[in-house]
Each structure stands twice: as C-alpha cells, then as structure tokens.
Tab-separated table of C-alpha atoms in Angstrom:
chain	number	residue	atom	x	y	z
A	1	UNK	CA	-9.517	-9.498	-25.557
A	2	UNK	CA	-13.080	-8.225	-24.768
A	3	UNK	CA	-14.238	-5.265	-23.438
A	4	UNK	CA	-16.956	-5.530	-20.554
A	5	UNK	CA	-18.406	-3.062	-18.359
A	6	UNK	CA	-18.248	-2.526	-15.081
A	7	UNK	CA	-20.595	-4.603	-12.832
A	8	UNK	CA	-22.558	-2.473	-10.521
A	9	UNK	CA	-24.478	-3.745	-7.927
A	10	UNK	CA	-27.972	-3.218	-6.545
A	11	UNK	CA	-28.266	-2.494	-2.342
A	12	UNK	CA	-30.211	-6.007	-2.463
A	13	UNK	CA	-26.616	-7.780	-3.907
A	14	UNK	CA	-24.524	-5.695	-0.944
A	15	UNK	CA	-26.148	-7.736	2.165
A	16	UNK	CA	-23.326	-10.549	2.071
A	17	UNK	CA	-21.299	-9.549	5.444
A	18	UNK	CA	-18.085	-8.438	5.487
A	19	UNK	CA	-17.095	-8.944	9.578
A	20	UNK	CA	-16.641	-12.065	9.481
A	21	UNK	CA	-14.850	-14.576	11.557
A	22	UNK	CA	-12.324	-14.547	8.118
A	23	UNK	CA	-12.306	-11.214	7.368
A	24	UNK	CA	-11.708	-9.929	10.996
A	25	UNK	CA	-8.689	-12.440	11.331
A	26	UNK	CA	-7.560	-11.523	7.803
A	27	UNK	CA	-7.461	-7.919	9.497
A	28	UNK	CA	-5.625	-9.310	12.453
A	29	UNK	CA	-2.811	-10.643	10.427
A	30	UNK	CA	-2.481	-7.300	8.759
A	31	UNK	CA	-2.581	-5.084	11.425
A	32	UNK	CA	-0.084	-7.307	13.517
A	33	UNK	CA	2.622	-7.998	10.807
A	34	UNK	CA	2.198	-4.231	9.116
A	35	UNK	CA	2.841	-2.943	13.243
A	36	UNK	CA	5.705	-5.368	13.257
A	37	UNK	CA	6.950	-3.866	9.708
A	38	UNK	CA	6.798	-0.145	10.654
A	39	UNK	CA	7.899	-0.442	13.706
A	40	UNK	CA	11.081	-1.541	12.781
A	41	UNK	CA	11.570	0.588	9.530
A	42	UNK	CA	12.041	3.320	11.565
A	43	UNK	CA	13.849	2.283	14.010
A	44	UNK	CA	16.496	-0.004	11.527
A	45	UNK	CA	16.614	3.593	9.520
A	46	UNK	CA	18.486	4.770	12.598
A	47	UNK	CA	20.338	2.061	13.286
A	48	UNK	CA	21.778	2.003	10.242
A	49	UNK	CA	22.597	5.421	10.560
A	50	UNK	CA	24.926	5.072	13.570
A	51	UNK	CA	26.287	2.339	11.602
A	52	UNK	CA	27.012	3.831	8.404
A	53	UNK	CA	25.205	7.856	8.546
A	54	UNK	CA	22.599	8.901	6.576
A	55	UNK	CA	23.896	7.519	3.469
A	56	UNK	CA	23.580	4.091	5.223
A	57	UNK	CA	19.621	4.994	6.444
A	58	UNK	CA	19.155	5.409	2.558
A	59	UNK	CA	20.483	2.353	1.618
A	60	UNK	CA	18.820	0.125	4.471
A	61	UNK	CA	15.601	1.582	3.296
A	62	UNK	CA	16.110	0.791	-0.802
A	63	UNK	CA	17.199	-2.449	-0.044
A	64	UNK	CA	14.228	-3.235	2.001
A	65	UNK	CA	11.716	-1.542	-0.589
A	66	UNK	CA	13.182	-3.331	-3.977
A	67	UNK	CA	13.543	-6.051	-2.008
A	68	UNK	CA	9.578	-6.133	-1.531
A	69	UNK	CA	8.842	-5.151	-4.828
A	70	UNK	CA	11.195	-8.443	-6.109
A	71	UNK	CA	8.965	-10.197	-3.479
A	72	UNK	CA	5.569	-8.795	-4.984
A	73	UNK	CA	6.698	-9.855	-8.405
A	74	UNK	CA	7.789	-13.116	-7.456
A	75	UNK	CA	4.298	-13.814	-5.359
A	76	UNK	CA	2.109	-15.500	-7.718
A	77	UNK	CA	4.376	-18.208	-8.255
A	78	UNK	CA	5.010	-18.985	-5.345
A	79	UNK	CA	1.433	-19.238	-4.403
A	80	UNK	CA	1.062	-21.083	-7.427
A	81	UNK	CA	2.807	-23.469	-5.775
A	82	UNK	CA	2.318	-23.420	-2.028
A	83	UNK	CA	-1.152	-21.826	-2.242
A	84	UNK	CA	-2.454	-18.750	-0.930
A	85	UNK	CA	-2.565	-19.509	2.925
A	86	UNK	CA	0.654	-21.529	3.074
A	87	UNK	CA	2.585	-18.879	1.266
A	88	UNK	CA	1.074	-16.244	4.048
A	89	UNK	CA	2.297	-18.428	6.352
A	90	UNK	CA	5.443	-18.975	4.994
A	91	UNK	CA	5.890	-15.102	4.256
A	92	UNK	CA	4.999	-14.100	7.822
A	93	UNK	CA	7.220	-16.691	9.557
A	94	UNK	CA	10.556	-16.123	7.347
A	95	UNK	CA	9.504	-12.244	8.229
A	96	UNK	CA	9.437	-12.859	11.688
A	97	UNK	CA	12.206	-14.681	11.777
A	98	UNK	CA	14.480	-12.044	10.398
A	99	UNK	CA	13.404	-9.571	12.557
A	100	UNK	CA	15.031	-11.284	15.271
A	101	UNK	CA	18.363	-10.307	13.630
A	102	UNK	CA	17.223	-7.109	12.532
A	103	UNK	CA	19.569	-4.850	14.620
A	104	UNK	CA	23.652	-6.525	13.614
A	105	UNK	CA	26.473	-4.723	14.075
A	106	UNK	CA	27.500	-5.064	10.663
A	107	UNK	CA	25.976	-2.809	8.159
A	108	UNK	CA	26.158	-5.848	5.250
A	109	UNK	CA	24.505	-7.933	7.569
A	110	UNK	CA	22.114	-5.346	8.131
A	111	UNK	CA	21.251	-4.955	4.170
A	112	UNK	CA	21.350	-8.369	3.727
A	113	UNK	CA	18.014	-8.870	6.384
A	114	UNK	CA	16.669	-5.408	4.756
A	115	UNK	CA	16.303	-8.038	1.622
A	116	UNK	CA	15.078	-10.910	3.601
A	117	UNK	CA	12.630	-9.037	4.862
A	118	UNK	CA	11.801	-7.005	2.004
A	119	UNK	CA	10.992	-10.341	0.112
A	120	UNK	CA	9.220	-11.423	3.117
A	121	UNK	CA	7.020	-8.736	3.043
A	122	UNK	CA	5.914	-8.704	-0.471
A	123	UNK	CA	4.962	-12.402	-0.525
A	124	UNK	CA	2.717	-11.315	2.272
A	125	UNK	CA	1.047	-8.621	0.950
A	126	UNK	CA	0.299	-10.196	-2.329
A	127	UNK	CA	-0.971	-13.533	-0.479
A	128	UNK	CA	-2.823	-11.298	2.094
A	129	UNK	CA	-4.836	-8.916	-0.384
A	130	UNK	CA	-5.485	-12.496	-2.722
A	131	UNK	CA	-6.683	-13.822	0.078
A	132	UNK	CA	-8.927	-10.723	1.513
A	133	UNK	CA	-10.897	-10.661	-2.076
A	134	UNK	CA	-11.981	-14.349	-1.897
A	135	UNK	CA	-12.931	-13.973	1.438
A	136	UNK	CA	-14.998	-10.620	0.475
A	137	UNK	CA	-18.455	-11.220	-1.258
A	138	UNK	CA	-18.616	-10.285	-4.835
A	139	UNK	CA	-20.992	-7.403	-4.096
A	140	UNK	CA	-19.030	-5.767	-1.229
A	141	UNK	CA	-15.432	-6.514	-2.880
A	142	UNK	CA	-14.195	-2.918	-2.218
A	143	UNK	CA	-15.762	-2.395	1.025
A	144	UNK	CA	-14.520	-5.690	2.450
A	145	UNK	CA	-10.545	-5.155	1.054
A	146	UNK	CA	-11.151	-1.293	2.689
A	147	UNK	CA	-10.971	-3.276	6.130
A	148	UNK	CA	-7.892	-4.760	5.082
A	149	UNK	CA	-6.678	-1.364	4.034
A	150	UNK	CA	-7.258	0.286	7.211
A	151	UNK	CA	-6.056	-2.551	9.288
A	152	UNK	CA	-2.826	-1.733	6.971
A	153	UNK	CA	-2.865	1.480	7.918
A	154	UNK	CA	-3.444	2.581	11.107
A	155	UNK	CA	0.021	0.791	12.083
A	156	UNK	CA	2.023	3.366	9.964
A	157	UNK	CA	0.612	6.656	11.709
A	158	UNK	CA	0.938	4.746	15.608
A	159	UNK	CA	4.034	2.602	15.051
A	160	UNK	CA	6.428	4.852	12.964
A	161	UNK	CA	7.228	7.187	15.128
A	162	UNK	CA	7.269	4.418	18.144
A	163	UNK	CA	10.602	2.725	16.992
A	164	UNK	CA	12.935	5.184	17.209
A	165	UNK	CA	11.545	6.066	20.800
A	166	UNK	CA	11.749	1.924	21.643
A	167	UNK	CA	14.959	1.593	20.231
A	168	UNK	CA	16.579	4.817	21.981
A	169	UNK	CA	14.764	3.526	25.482
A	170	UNK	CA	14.840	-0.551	25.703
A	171	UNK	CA	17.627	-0.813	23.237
A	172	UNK	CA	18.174	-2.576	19.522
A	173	UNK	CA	17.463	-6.599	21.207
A	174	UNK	CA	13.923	-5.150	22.478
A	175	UNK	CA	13.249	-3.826	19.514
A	176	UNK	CA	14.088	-6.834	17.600
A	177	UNK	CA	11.814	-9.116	20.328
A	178	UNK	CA	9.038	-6.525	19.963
A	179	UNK	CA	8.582	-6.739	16.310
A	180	UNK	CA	8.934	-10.924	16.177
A	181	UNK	CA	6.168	-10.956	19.314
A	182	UNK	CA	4.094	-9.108	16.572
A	183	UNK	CA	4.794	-11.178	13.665
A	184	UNK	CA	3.934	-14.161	16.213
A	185	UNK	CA	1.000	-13.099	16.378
A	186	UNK	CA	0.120	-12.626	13.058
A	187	UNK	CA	0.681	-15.951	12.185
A	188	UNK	CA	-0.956	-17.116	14.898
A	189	UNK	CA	-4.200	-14.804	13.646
A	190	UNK	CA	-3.906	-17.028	10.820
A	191	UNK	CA	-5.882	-19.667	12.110
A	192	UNK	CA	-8.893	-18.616	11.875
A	193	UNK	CA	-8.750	-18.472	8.135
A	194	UNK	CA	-9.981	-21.238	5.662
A	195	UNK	CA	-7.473	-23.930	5.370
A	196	UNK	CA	-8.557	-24.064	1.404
A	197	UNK	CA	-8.112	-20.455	-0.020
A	198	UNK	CA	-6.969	-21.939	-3.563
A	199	UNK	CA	-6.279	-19.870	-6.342
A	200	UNK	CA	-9.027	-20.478	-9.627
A	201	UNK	CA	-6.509	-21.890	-11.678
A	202	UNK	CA	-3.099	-23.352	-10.277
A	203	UNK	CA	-2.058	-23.724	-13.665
A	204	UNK	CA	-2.124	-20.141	-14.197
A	205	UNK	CA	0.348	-17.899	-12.334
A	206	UNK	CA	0.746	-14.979	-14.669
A	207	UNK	CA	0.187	-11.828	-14.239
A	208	UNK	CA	-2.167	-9.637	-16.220
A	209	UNK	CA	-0.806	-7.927	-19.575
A	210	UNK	CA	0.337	-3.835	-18.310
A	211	UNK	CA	-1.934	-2.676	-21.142
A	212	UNK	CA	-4.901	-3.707	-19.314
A	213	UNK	CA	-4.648	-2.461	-15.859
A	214	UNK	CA	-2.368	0.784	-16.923
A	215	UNK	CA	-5.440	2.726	-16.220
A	216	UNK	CA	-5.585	1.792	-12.569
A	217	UNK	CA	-2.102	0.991	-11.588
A	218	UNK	CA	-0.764	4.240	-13.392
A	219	UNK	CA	-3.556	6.340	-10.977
A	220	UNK	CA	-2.685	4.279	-7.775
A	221	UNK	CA	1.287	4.838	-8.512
A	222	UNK	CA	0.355	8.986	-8.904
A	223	UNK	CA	-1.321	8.888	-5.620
A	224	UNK	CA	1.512	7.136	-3.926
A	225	UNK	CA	4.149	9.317	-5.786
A	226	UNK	CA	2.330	12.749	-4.174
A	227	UNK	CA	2.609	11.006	-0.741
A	228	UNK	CA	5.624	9.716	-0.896
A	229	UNK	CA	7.422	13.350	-2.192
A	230	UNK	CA	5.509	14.619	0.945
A	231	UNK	CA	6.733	12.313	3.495
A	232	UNK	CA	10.337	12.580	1.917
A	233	UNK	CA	10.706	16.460	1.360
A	234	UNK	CA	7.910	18.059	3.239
A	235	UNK	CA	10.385	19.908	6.139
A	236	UNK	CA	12.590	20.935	3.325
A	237	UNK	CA	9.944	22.064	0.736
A	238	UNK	CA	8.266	23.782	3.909
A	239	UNK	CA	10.839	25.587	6.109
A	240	UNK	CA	7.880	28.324	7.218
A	241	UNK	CA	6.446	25.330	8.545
A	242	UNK	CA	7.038	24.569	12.121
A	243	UNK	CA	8.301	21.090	13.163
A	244	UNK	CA	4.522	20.609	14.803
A	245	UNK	CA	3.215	21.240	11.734
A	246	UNK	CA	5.268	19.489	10.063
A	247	UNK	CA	4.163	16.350	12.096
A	248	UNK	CA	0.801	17.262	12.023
A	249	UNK	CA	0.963	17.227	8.463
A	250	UNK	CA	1.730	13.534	8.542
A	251	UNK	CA	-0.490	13.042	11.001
A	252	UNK	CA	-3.294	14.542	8.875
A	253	UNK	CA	-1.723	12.540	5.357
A	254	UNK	CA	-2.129	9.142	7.475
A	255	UNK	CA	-5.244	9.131	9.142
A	256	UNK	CA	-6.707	10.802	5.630
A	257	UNK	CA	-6.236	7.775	3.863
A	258	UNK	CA	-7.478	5.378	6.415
A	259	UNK	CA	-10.385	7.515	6.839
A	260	UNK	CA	-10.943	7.658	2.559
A	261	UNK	CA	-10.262	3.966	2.025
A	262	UNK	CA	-12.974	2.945	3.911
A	263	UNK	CA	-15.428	6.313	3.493
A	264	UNK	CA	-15.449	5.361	-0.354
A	265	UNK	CA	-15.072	1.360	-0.788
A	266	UNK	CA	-19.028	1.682	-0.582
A	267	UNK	CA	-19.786	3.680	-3.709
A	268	UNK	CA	-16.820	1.739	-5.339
A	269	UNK	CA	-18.979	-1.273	-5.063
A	270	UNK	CA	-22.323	0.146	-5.940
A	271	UNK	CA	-21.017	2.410	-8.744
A	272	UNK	CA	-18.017	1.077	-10.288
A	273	UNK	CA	-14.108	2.680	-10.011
A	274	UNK	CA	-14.320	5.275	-12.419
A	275	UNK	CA	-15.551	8.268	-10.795
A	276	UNK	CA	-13.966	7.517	-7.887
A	277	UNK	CA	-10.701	6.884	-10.163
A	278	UNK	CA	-11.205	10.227	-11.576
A	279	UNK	CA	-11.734	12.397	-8.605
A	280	UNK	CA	-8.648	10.994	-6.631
A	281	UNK	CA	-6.067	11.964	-9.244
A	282	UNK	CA	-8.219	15.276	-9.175
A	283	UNK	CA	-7.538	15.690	-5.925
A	284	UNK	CA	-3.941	14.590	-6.016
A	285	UNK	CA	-3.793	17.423	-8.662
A	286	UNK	CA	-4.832	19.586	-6.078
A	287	UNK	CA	-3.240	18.907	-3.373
A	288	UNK	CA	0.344	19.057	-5.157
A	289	UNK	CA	-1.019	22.797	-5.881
A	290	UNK	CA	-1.526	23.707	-2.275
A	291	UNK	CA	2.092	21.666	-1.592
A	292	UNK	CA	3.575	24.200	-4.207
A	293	UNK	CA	2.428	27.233	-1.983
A	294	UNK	CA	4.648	28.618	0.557
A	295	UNK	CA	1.953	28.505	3.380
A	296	UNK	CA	2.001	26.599	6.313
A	297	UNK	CA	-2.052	26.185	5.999
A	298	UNK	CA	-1.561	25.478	2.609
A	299	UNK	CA	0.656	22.716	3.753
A	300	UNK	CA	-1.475	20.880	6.052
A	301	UNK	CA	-4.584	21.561	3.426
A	302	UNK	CA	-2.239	20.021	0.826
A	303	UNK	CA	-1.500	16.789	3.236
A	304	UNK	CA	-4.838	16.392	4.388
A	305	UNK	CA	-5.991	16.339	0.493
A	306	UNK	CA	-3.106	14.033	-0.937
A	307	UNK	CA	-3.835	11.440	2.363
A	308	UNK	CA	-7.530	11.312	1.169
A	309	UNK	CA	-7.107	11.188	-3.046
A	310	UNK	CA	-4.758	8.221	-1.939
A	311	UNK	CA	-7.448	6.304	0.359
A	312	UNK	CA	-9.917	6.798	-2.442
A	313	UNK	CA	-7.660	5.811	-5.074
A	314	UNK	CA	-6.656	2.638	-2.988
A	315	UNK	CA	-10.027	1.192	-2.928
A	316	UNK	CA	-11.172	2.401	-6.155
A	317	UNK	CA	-7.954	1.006	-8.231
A	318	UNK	CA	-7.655	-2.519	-6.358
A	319	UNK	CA	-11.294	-2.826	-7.491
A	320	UNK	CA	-10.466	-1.806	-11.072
A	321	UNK	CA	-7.862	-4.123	-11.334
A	322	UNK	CA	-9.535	-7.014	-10.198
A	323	UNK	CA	-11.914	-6.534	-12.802
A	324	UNK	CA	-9.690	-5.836	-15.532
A	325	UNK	CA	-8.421	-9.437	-15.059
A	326	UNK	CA	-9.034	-12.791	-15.420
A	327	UNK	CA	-10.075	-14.384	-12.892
A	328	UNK	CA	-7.025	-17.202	-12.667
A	329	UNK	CA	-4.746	-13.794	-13.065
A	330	UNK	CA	-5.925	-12.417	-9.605
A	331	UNK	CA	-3.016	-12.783	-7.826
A	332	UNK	CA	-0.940	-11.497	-10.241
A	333	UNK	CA	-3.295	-8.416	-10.622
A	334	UNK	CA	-2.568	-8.289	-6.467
A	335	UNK	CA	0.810	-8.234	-7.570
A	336	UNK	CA	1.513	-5.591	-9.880
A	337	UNK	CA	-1.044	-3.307	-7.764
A	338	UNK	CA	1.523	-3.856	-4.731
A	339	UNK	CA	4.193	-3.054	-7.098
A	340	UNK	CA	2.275	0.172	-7.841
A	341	UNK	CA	2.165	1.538	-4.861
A	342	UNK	CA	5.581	0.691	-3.495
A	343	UNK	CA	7.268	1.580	-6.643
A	344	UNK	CA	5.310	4.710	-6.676
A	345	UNK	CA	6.533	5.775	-2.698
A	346	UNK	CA	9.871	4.958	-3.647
A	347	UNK	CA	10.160	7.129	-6.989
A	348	UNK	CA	8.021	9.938	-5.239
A	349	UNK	CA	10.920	10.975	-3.372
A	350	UNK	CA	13.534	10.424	-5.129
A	351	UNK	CA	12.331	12.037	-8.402
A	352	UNK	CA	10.483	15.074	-6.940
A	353	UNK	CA	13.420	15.467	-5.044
A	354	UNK	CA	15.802	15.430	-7.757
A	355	UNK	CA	13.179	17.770	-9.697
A	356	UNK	CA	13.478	19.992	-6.885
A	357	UNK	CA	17.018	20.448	-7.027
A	358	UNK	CA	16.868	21.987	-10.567
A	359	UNK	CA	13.604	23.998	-10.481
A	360	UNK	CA	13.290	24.491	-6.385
A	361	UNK	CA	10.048	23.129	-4.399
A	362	UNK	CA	7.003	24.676	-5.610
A	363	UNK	CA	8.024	24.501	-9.146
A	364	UNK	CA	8.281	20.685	-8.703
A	365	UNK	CA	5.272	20.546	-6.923
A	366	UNK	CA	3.174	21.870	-9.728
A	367	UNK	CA	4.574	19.775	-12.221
A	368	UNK	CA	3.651	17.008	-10.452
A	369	UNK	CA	-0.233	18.485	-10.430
A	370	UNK	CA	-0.048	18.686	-14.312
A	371	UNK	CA	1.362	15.181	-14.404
A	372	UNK	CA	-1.575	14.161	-12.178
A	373	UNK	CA	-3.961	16.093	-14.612
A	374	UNK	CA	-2.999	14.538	-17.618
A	375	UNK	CA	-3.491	11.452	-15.888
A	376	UNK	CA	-7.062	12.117	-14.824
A	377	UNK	CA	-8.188	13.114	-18.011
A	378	UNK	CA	-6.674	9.539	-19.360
A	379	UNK	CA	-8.399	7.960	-16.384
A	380	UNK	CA	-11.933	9.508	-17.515
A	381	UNK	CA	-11.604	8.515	-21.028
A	382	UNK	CA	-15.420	8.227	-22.529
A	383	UNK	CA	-14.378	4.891	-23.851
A	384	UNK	CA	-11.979	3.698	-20.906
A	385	UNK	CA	-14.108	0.415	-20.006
A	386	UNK	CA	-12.835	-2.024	-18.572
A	387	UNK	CA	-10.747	-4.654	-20.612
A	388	UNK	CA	-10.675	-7.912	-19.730
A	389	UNK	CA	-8.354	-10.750	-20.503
C-alpha cells in the first residue's frame, strides 16, 4: 500500500470534452431506465398496498432495495465476465422485462419481481457509472460522471410522484407498458456507445479493501442517511408543516442535489475531493440542525441544505474513490459506492426513525448532526491522503 496525493489538474488538462456522442447516450440510458425505475417504485408501493397494506408497501420496497444492493455487490463479476457494455445490456433488458409483470395479483409474485428488478438495477448502475468514467477524460472525471448524476436525477423529482397518478388513471397494465417503453429505450440509447468498453484487467474483479475508501463511502452513506430520514419522516417530524410544504420540501431536497452535483464536479476536478468532502458533511451537519427545529422555514432551509451537501458529496466521493483504487478495482470501487448510497437511504429511515421513537424528532435529528460532525472532522484529517492499492 502507498500513499499518493491527489492529482489536480491545470485549466490547460480540463479541455477534453465531455458532450460527447458517448457521454450524451450514456446520459440517455440513465435518464430513460432511472424514469422507468421511479416511476414504478411509486406506483408498485401502492399496489402493494391494496394488496397487502402498508406493511406490504414496506416490504415491496426492502425487497427491491437489498435486492439492488445484492445486485451492486455482485456487479463486478459479472462484468468480469460479460464486460461492461454487455452486462448494461443485459441489466437493462432483464429490467425491462420484469417490469412487464410488475403489477400481479399476488403479493409473492409481486416480491419476487421487487428482487428481479432490484438485481436488475444494481448491475446497471455499477456497469453504467464504470462505463461513464472511461468514457470521461481523466481531467474532467467529476464533471463528466456529474452529467450522469443529473441525468440520474432529474427522473426522481418528475417521475415519483407521476406513478401513483398513472396507475390510479390508465390502470396497473399501463403502468407496467409505460415503464418497459422506457427501459426500451434505454437499451436502445445504448448504441451509440463503444462496442469495446473493457475493464483494465479482466482478471481482476475485486473490489477495493473498505479501509481504503472508508473515507469517502462513509461521507457519501451520511449524506444519503440525512436524505433518506427526510424523505421517510419529514410529515411526521414536521406536523406545523403544511402538506405544500411538505412537498415543496422534496421538491427543494431533489432539484438541490441535481443542481450541486453538477455546480461542484468542476472544482472536484481542478482541486481534488477533500474540501469539497469536508464541506458536504458540514453541511449535512447543518441541515440535520435546521431539521431538528420545529419551524416550517427551518424545514424547507433544512431540505434545501441536505439536497445540496448530498449533490456535492456525490461528485466529490465518486471521485475520491476512484482514486483511492486501483485501476483494475474500478468497478468494484463503482460498486461499493452504489452500495453506499443505497444502503445509506435505506438505514436513514429506518434508524432515525427508530431513534425517533425513543428520544422524539428533533432530538434524533441532532444526533444525526453530531454523527455527521464527527465524520467531517475524520474526513479533513491533515494526513487523510489518498491511499492507493
């Protein structure tokens, strides 16, 4: 093991494009098989619940979710094997596929395509964000995976709330059609990528040892933890809020990210992670304070804040990552960055929740924001460079 710094490079190293013909397709894909993903996971979570009530909603939604994170796990060897672009392929038509029978009458059935899915899904992402950083010039690595974070996330603040509303007006078999028609044409985006986007090493599918990306996974995973509490708990931790605001809130939480991701992929590139890094979980800090207050301002200031520390800390932790490993490790670096984030939404709710319970809102709130300032001060270690493999 070796410790190296952090390249940073010059505005003369950053002219490499990022829109191109690749890139833009790569963003295609995303954008058309993330709409296809959230436009169902809202409207299976209520399908599920006239199946089975909200206990079944709950359980439609972990199976899906572990389900992905199995897939994530799983991803490297399988591209190992079928390479990066075949396994994309591969992941986006078996996800397709499934959506077809995404609305059964049977609530096992039901589960069981949550997991098919779920699978589905995490082979793609891990292909798709392996694929985005050999596409993306050295130089511009953050900038150029900030389109692919974007074209990520717009679909979760437009499509979301759109399936419930498709399935309660054209019906489950709709539904089902619409979000197949989109993974159609994700796959079909995928022709316009390079038929050879090998991995360095085929003989090398592992993934990085934890101790060397803790740093960055740990602050990605606190960022999604804050935003995932919010999303689950917000109308309960928030009852002076009004259902607008509420929804506003989200509103604010989404489009913050988006905005961040791409706002700060630039500096990223041109002056390493750490600051970045540092000022994210800072602001996640923050933000869990003003989630703590019983204020409906300090609500949507809180949202606002913990959308944005998780758009920064997106595009500055990918990049840390990636640098922390080798460079026949990549994918699995993709991998346990994936497994980050989702892990971190899922446990966000459940354990803030369950926090909650015992201490009541606020208090959990703000012991989330000294969680997330312990963290930080980890994160900004004086000798935290970067260790490679």
């Amino acid at each position: 093991m070796a410790a190296t710094a952090v390249t940073i490079h010059s505005d003369k190293d950053a002219a490499g494009p990022i829109f191109t013909a690749s890139m833009l397709g790569m963003a295609g894909v995303m954008f058309s098989a993330m709409s296809s993903f959230y436009l169902l996971l809202s409207a299976i979570a209520a399908h599920a619940a006239s199946l089975g009530g909200a206990g079944a909603a709950g359980h439609a939604t972990g199976a899906l979710m572990a389900a992905t994170i199995g897939g994530e796990i799983a991803a490297p060897r399988i591209i190992a094997a079928c390479g990066r672009k075949g396994s994309l392929v591969l992941a986006v038509g078996v996800f397709g596929t499934a959506c077809l029978m995404a609305f059964p009458s049977s609530l096992a059935l039901l589960l069981l395509n949550c997991l098919v899915r779920g699978f589905a899904l995490g082979v793609l992402l891990v292909a798709a964000s392996g694929i985005s950083a050999k596409l993306a010039p050295p130089s511009r690595r953050a900038e150029a995976m900030s389109l692919y974070g974007v074209a990520s996330a717009v679909p979760a603040i437009l499509a979301v709330p759109l399936g419930p509303w498709v399935l309660s007006h054209l019906g489950p078999s709709m539904t089902a059609l619409g979000g197949s028609g989109l993974a159609v044409i994700a796959l079909g985006a995928t022709a316009v990528l390079p038929v050879d986007v090998r991995r360095d090493d085929n003989r090398d599918h592992r993934m990085p040892p934890w101790r060397v990306v803790a740093i960055p996974a740990t602050s990605l995973a606190c960022g999604a933890i804050l935003v995932g509490a919010a999303v689950a708990i917000l109308p309960l931790a928030h009852p002076e809020a009004s259902n607008g605001a509420i929804m506003l809130g989200l509103l604010f939480q989404g489009a913050g990210a988006a905005f961040t991701r791409w706002a700060s992929a630039r500096q990223v590139d041109r002056h390493g992670p750490k600051a970045p890094t540092g000022a994210g979980l800072a602001s996640c800090a923050l933000a869990a304070v003003c989630l703590a207050l019983p204020s409906q301002e300090a609500m949507l200031t809180g949202m606002l804040l913990s959308g944005m520390a998780f758009g920064v800390l997106q595009s500055a932790t990918f990049a840390d990552v990636l640098s922390r490993a080798a460079p026949s490790q990549g994918d699995g670096a993709g991998a346990l960055w994936n497994v980050a984030y989702d892990a971190g939404l899922g446990v966000g709710g459940l354990a803030v929740a369950a926090l909650a319970t015992s201490v009541g809102f606020s208090a959990a709130f703000a012991a989330t924001a000294v969680l997330f300032a312990l963290v930080t001060l980890f994160a900004l270690k004086p000798d935290g460079g970067i260790t490679q493999c």
